XYZ file of C-alpha atoms in Angstrom:
488
model
C -18.936 -0.647 -24.477
C -17.055 1.836 -22.333
C -19.294 4.726 -23.366
C -22.355 2.694 -22.357
C -20.943 2.234 -18.834
C -20.155 5.936 -18.576
C -23.592 6.825 -19.941
C -25.414 4.621 -17.423
C -23.435 6.215 -14.592
C -24.319 9.680 -15.896
C -27.988 8.607 -16.003
C -27.782 7.422 -12.383
C -26.297 10.772 -11.392
C -29.035 12.678 -13.186
C -31.706 10.448 -11.618
C -30.452 11.280 -8.117
C -30.839 14.975 -8.970
C -34.593 14.569 -9.441
C -37.373 14.151 -6.872
C -38.191 10.688 -8.244
C -39.163 8.122 -5.626
C -36.651 5.386 -4.863
C -34.078 7.161 -7.045
C -31.294 5.781 -4.836
C -32.274 2.171 -5.489
C -32.663 2.811 -9.209
C -29.181 4.376 -9.222
C -27.791 1.194 -7.672
C -29.495 -0.863 -10.403
C -28.029 1.383 -13.126
C -24.582 1.062 -11.574
C -24.913 -2.719 -11.623
C -26.023 -2.650 -15.273
C -23.037 -0.475 -16.100
C -20.729 -3.308 -15.055
C -21.873 -5.525 -17.924
C -20.504 -3.449 -20.855
C -17.186 -2.967 -19.041
C -16.908 -6.679 -18.348
C -17.760 -7.441 -21.973
C -14.935 -5.151 -23.057
C -12.533 -7.153 -20.878
C -13.702 -10.615 -21.936
C -14.171 -9.748 -25.622
C -11.275 -7.390 -26.320
C -11.052 -5.729 -29.726
C -8.207 -3.786 -31.275
C -7.765 -0.912 -28.836
C -7.793 2.670 -29.973
C -8.450 6.131 -28.585
C -11.451 8.215 -29.647
C -13.420 11.110 -28.153
C -10.651 11.556 -25.597
C -11.211 8.044 -24.174
C -8.958 5.005 -24.534
C -10.901 1.910 -25.625
C -8.446 -0.741 -24.462
C -8.885 -3.935 -22.408
C -7.154 -2.365 -19.408
C -9.409 0.740 -19.474
C -12.481 -1.499 -19.609
C -11.076 -3.428 -16.659
C -10.443 -0.248 -14.658
C -13.994 0.891 -15.421
C -15.276 -2.487 -14.198
C -13.289 -2.210 -10.949
C -14.485 1.352 -10.287
C -18.080 0.364 -11.009
C -17.899 -2.688 -8.763
C -16.461 -0.701 -5.844
C -19.127 1.961 -6.387
C -21.822 -0.722 -6.369
C -20.502 -2.088 -3.060
C -20.445 1.389 -1.520
C -23.895 2.373 -2.786
C -25.419 -0.908 -1.633
C -24.044 -0.268 1.851
C -25.168 3.371 1.707
C -28.796 2.369 1.215
C -28.749 1.225 4.837
C -26.166 3.645 6.178
C -27.960 6.813 5.002
C -31.503 5.413 5.317
C -33.780 8.021 6.864
C -31.128 10.753 6.866
C -32.251 14.089 5.494
C -29.221 14.267 3.168
C -29.598 10.741 1.728
C -30.497 11.916 -1.787
C -27.623 14.410 -1.757
C -25.191 11.677 -0.672
C -26.213 9.417 -3.569
C -26.007 12.266 -6.045
C -22.442 12.973 -4.949
C -21.469 9.275 -4.890
C -22.678 8.763 -8.462
C -21.043 12.003 -9.596
C -17.807 10.807 -8.033
C -18.123 7.463 -9.826
C -18.641 9.262 -13.144
C -15.597 11.510 -12.644
C -13.425 8.542 -11.662
C -14.511 6.670 -14.791
C -13.512 9.636 -16.936
C -10.203 10.001 -15.086
C -9.243 6.333 -15.312
C -10.238 5.792 -18.935
C -9.215 9.135 -20.471
C -6.637 9.278 -23.233
C -6.627 13.089 -23.150
C -4.422 14.686 -20.491
C -6.752 17.627 -19.824
C -9.773 15.343 -19.628
C -7.872 13.152 -17.188
C -6.829 16.177 -15.122
C -10.381 17.546 -15.088
C -11.737 14.192 -13.939
C -9.145 14.056 -11.161
C -9.844 17.609 -9.971
C -13.612 17.132 -9.938
C -13.206 13.790 -8.142
C -11.216 15.437 -5.366
C -13.727 18.278 -5.038
C -16.587 15.784 -4.782
C -14.637 13.760 -2.216
C -14.238 16.850 -0.027
C -17.946 17.561 -0.358
C -18.797 13.998 0.680
C -16.453 14.169 3.653
C -18.263 17.256 4.937
C -21.848 16.107 4.308
C -22.602 16.966 7.927
C -21.837 20.680 7.759
C -22.534 21.119 11.460
C -19.517 18.986 12.342
C -16.494 21.284 12.341
C -13.947 18.473 12.605
C -15.309 16.851 9.421
C -15.157 20.176 7.594
C -11.501 20.541 8.620
C -10.771 17.039 7.333
C -12.457 17.880 4.032
C -10.515 21.117 3.722
C -7.200 19.358 4.330
C -8.036 16.674 1.761
C -8.969 19.276 -0.842
C -5.867 21.354 -0.084
C -3.473 18.474 -0.757
C -5.293 16.600 -3.504
C -6.550 19.791 -5.147
C -2.999 21.121 -5.306
C -1.890 17.813 -6.825
C -4.662 18.044 -9.428
C -3.608 21.594 -10.281
C -0.029 20.388 -10.771
C -1.305 17.679 -13.116
C -3.278 20.207 -15.172
C -0.213 22.462 -15.356
C 1.898 19.520 -16.524
C -0.749 18.782 -19.174
C -0.574 22.340 -20.502
C 3.229 22.207 -20.603
C 2.987 18.887 -22.459
C 0.759 20.487 -25.080
C 3.205 23.376 -25.384
C 6.133 20.991 -25.825
C 4.569 18.332 -28.070
C 1.507 20.005 -29.571
C -1.104 17.519 -28.300
C -2.693 16.043 -25.156
C -2.871 12.422 -26.359
C -1.486 9.747 -24.046
C -1.514 7.273 -26.937
C 0.755 9.546 -28.986
C 3.062 10.071 -26.007
C 3.455 6.312 -25.735
C 4.878 6.233 -29.247
C 7.329 9.126 -29.095
C 8.483 11.501 -26.344
C 11.421 13.614 -27.542
C 13.346 15.495 -24.898
C 12.565 19.220 -24.577
C 13.594 22.001 -22.214
C 10.389 21.620 -20.219
C 10.536 17.805 -19.979
C 12.137 17.768 -16.477
C 9.530 20.245 -15.215
C 6.687 18.142 -16.636
C 8.076 14.984 -15.039
C 8.501 16.707 -11.671
C 4.942 18.058 -11.710
C 3.496 14.657 -12.602
C 5.435 12.857 -9.868
C 4.399 15.482 -7.295
C 0.746 15.133 -8.356
C 0.926 11.350 -7.953
C 2.550 11.582 -4.520
C -0.053 14.075 -3.264
C -2.957 11.973 -4.566
C -1.691 8.778 -2.908
C -0.805 10.497 0.401
C 2.897 9.657 0.192
C 5.113 11.339 2.780
C 5.331 14.355 3.123
C 1.824 14.712 1.613
C 0.243 12.223 4.035
C -1.376 14.564 6.551
C -4.692 14.781 4.708
C -5.176 11.019 4.759
C -4.375 10.732 8.477
C -7.054 13.354 9.188
C -9.723 11.744 6.982
C -11.255 9.377 9.566
C -14.183 11.781 10.095
C -15.667 10.893 6.704
C -18.839 8.750 6.679
C -17.989 5.062 6.432
C -19.144 4.623 2.790
C -17.119 7.675 1.784
C -14.046 6.309 3.559
C -14.476 3.001 1.717
C -14.689 4.748 -1.669
C -11.780 7.034 -0.856
C -9.409 4.277 0.258
C -10.475 1.864 -2.478
C -10.526 4.424 -5.296
C -9.210 7.942 -5.030
C -6.079 7.261 -2.991
C -5.019 4.752 -5.640
C -5.129 7.536 -8.228
C -1.429 8.238 -7.819
C -0.545 4.880 -9.367
C -2.814 5.662 -12.317
C -0.910 8.907 -12.900
C 2.469 7.178 -12.734
C 1.325 4.395 -15.043
C -0.383 6.526 -17.691
C 2.376 9.134 -17.845
C 5.237 6.634 -17.694
C 6.722 7.804 -21.043
C 7.056 11.324 -19.633
C 8.712 10.342 -16.340
C 10.742 7.242 -17.236
C 13.251 9.192 -19.337
C 14.823 10.715 -16.217
C 17.134 8.784 -13.912
C 16.044 10.621 -10.772
C 12.380 9.541 -10.787
C 12.992 5.902 -9.803
C 15.237 6.667 -6.763
C 12.766 9.312 -5.596
C 9.809 6.947 -5.816
C 11.781 4.184 -4.107
C 12.907 6.387 -1.212
C 9.543 8.025 -0.543
C 7.584 4.827 -1.195
C 9.715 2.721 1.135
C 9.682 5.374 3.856
C 5.903 5.780 3.628
C 5.372 2.013 3.676
C 7.410 1.644 6.866
C 5.835 4.670 8.570
C 2.271 3.680 7.699
C 2.747 0.087 8.807
C 4.397 1.079 12.084
C 1.799 3.740 12.846
C -0.980 1.256 12.131
C 0.223 -0.973 14.983
C -0.140 1.703 17.675
C -3.627 3.016 16.850
C -6.575 2.378 19.152
C -9.267 3.517 16.695
C -10.484 1.131 13.967
C -10.818 3.710 11.186
C -7.493 5.338 12.012
C -5.868 1.899 11.998
C -7.234 1.293 8.514
C -6.143 4.782 7.434
C -2.546 4.178 8.488
C -2.716 0.783 6.796
C -3.715 2.483 3.541
C -0.797 4.856 3.909
C 1.564 1.897 4.198
C -0.018 0.118 1.221
C 0.227 3.223 -0.951
C 3.893 3.490 -0.010
C 4.475 -0.104 -1.103
C 2.628 0.525 -4.364
C 4.780 3.566 -5.146
C 7.876 1.555 -4.184
C 6.868 -1.042 -6.788
C 6.552 1.723 -9.389
C 10.017 2.976 -8.488
C 11.395 -0.538 -8.919
C 9.848 -0.713 -12.387
C 7.295 -3.325 -11.308
C 4.300 -1.508 -12.774
C 2.277 -4.681 -13.503
C 2.658 -5.688 -9.848
C 1.696 -2.174 -8.726
C -1.486 -2.266 -10.832
C -2.423 -5.688 -9.472
C -1.710 -4.458 -5.943
C -3.917 -1.403 -6.551
C -6.897 -3.568 -7.543
C -6.507 -6.083 -4.697
C -6.007 -3.317 -2.153
C -9.085 -1.492 -3.416
C -11.437 -4.428 -2.914
C -9.811 -5.490 0.353
C -9.848 -2.037 1.937
C -13.413 -1.320 0.805
C -14.588 -4.526 2.496
C -12.671 -3.648 5.672
C -14.209 -0.178 5.939
C -17.709 -1.419 5.188
C -17.337 -4.005 7.967
C -15.609 -1.622 10.403
C -18.685 -1.525 12.636
C -18.505 -5.282 13.151
C -14.761 -5.101 13.709
C -15.262 -2.838 16.728
C -17.038 -5.682 18.544
C -14.581 -8.316 17.366
C -11.493 -9.428 19.238
C -8.208 -7.717 18.338
C -6.403 -9.292 15.405
C -3.337 -11.020 16.787
C -1.698 -11.034 13.361
C -1.510 -7.241 13.352
C 0.740 -7.305 16.394
C 3.585 -8.771 14.339
C 4.370 -11.114 17.199
C 7.277 -13.446 16.753
C 7.031 -17.247 16.597
C 6.420 -18.981 19.909
C 8.742 -21.856 19.062
C 11.365 -22.852 16.477
C 8.821 -25.265 14.965
C 6.414 -22.388 14.245
C 9.226 -20.391 12.641
C 10.307 -23.305 10.449
C 6.709 -23.948 9.459
C 6.336 -20.312 8.440
C 9.552 -20.416 6.395
C 8.377 -23.571 4.638
C 5.024 -22.032 3.747
C 6.746 -18.837 2.608
C 9.141 -20.765 0.389
C 6.360 -22.819 -1.191
C 4.205 -19.726 -1.704
C 7.110 -17.937 -3.372
C 7.523 -20.860 -5.762
C 3.817 -20.726 -6.597
C 4.054 -16.969 -7.171
C 7.078 -17.316 -9.456
C 5.321 -20.026 -11.434
C 2.127 -17.964 -11.759
C 4.039 -14.888 -12.935
C 6.354 -16.924 -15.201
C 9.427 -15.144 -13.814
C 11.685 -18.142 -13.065
C 14.483 -16.728 -15.207
C 14.218 -13.162 -13.880
C 16.203 -13.383 -10.643
C 18.562 -10.751 -12.064
C 15.712 -8.192 -12.194
C 13.743 -6.381 -9.508
C 11.209 -9.204 -9.585
C 13.575 -10.839 -7.094
C 12.484 -8.202 -4.550
C 8.858 -9.016 -5.289
C 9.621 -12.679 -4.623
C 11.130 -11.685 -1.279
C 8.066 -9.634 -0.299
C 5.797 -12.532 -1.262
C 7.860 -14.950 0.830
C 7.944 -12.685 3.896
C 4.207 -11.986 3.745
C 3.309 -15.644 3.269
C 5.653 -16.828 6.031
C 4.322 -14.328 8.538
C 0.711 -15.102 7.668
C 1.309 -18.827 8.076
C 2.950 -18.334 11.486
C 0.158 -16.036 12.687
C -2.557 -18.496 11.641
C -0.946 -21.642 13.008
C 0.416 -20.518 16.345
C -2.935 -19.127 17.584
C -4.311 -22.698 17.870
C -1.622 -25.196 16.817
C -3.203 -28.209 15.153
C -3.047 -30.144 11.913
C -6.254 -28.458 10.737
C -4.804 -24.988 11.335
C -1.570 -25.978 9.620
C -3.456 -27.103 6.519
C -5.528 -23.908 6.634
C -2.376 -21.774 6.822
C -0.764 -23.672 3.966
C -3.888 -23.412 1.804
C -4.342 -19.702 2.397
C -0.718 -18.836 1.713
C -0.533 -20.895 -1.469
C -3.934 -19.686 -2.650
C -3.049 -16.061 -1.976
C 0.263 -16.393 -3.804
C -1.481 -18.002 -6.768
C -4.185 -15.315 -6.978
C -1.722 -12.444 -6.673
C 0.681 -14.046 -9.120
C -2.080 -14.639 -11.668
C -3.165 -10.992 -11.463
C 0.422 -9.803 -11.951
C 0.767 -12.154 -14.915
C -2.375 -10.727 -16.523
C -1.069 -7.196 -16.055
C 2.268 -8.198 -17.599
C 0.504 -9.679 -20.619
C -1.464 -6.463 -21.117
C 1.664 -4.312 -21.059
C 4.535 -6.377 -22.487
C 6.604 -3.266 -23.238
C 7.145 -2.577 -19.515
C 10.244 -4.464 -18.414
C 11.675 -4.714 -14.912
C 15.164 -3.197 -14.503
C 18.201 -5.258 -13.576
C 19.204 -5.632 -9.939
C 21.859 -3.256 -8.651
C 23.714 -2.963 -5.324
C 21.102 -0.444 -4.163
C 18.269 -2.860 -4.902
C 20.089 -5.710 -3.131
C 20.541 -3.405 -0.127
C 16.789 -2.699 -0.109
C 16.084 -6.438 -0.112
C 18.510 -7.000 2.751
C 16.950 -4.145 4.728
C 13.471 -5.638 4.257
C 14.690 -9.041 5.413
C 16.491 -7.637 8.460
C 13.517 -5.451 9.365
C 11.214 -8.441 9.301
C 13.639 -10.474 11.422
C 13.923 -7.664 13.976
C 10.139 -7.377 14.217
C 9.874 -11.125 14.882
C 12.658 -11.452 17.451
C 12.616 -7.990 19.037
C 11.766 -9.431 22.456
C 15.123 -11.212 22.561
C 17.108 -8.029 21.862
C 18.844 -6.242 24.786
C 16.930 -3.183 25.928
C 13.901 -4.238 23.911
C 11.351 -3.066 26.476
C 12.729 0.465 26.778
C 13.124 0.807 23.001
C 9.603 -0.484 22.404
C 8.113 2.050 24.813
C 10.079 4.873 23.205
C 9.077 3.862 19.687
C 5.454 3.409 20.701
C 5.275 6.908 22.180
C 6.955 8.523 19.167
C 4.757 6.654 16.690
C 1.600 7.629 18.568
C 2.659 11.286 18.695
C 3.676 11.663 15.057
C 0.667 9.750 13.708
C -1.851 12.115 15.282
C -4.108 13.999 12.839
C -4.514 17.755 12.736
C -5.893 19.014 16.061
C -8.829 20.789 14.402
C -9.924 17.505 12.768
C -10.304 15.700 16.110
C -13.501 15.517 18.147
C -12.517 15.445 21.811
C -15.971 15.817 23.377
C -19.382 14.464 22.454
C -20.766 18.004 22.545
C -18.528 18.914 19.579
C -20.414 16.494 17.316
C -23.750 17.688 15.937
C -25.628 15.226 13.666
């Protein structure tokens, strides 16, 4: 089934390389047809095995389905976005080539095949970002993206070669069964972690993502929904190689948490829609890596999928968002009254209970799932307050309650499915460090809600706003300051 999906994508790529009429629309049809075999592999799972360098497992079929669905969304939008442009055929050829490389990368069981798919994907991304070669700012953005992600891909390939030298094979399936310690094991783990951090734009490798707003809208959607998530795929697939070292988890936790806070804070001070979404992606990638560091890999995989669909839809509707009113929820404003705060806490508590029930983790309060419960409660409580206090009424209260409970149920169900697919991955026990992280998250949320009541809040807010705006600026060469600098 998986080979059929890959074959149909390869056919769509080849079709876009010919002068055939309406090749773009036929490529979209082939992409849609390619979803069916992948979906069949998810709904009718067989005994998984690896062959021809590809892993034929339910989760690889699911990843192929997600990649194909995102590609279908992007290509459908691109039919209108690139309509009449002289490079339309070239854009579709690159989009389908990128889809093919991502399918190989996500489903590969062979380390070199996976590394080759990642490297080619990043090269194609840079080419898509600089489709308009007359626009110097876009070319600078593409160069920065290729510099960071290309270096990460090279590190992954180097780690693959060292793995072959140490263990005599490139098979991920074999590594999942036995990974004896060797002299090069720490080097391999370090290279893999660095490759994942660079791919997902985790600080200090975030500059390329901040400068990527010049990409065409469909390319931005594909990048934020697909390629940036590639770091989690690296961490998940190479878990046997990195989990044997005690330093990997603290590193991922520290950098993930820092990136999540930076990206979220920077998002709040942007005045440009695409840059706002870019900083949001940075924060989400930080949270995803934080989950990996906490050993919550099923939650990280579920988060990756939900974020991919959500961010793709946001980028593809960015044009409409420009005309829309500002989203009051993004301001992280505090409750207007104690009743609103209590209502939010009640919704957050109920949503957390729904999430725990959906994930079947009632007896796991001693593990890092407790931190996931906390994040679910904070998110649900804040969402409920933001929805209700805009227009307080019984109807809005019921809407807030329904959305929070429904969101918790959907997210919990996806985490539960990921846990069932990978039962060998267990969450670690809570430690004083993990409890401190939970307390810091709770205090940070409280400070963001009640910052207006703090002494000196106005001066501190102005200082933080200025610093956040300064440090979140992209590379100067990737900015277009005057209309004359843009040449279509």
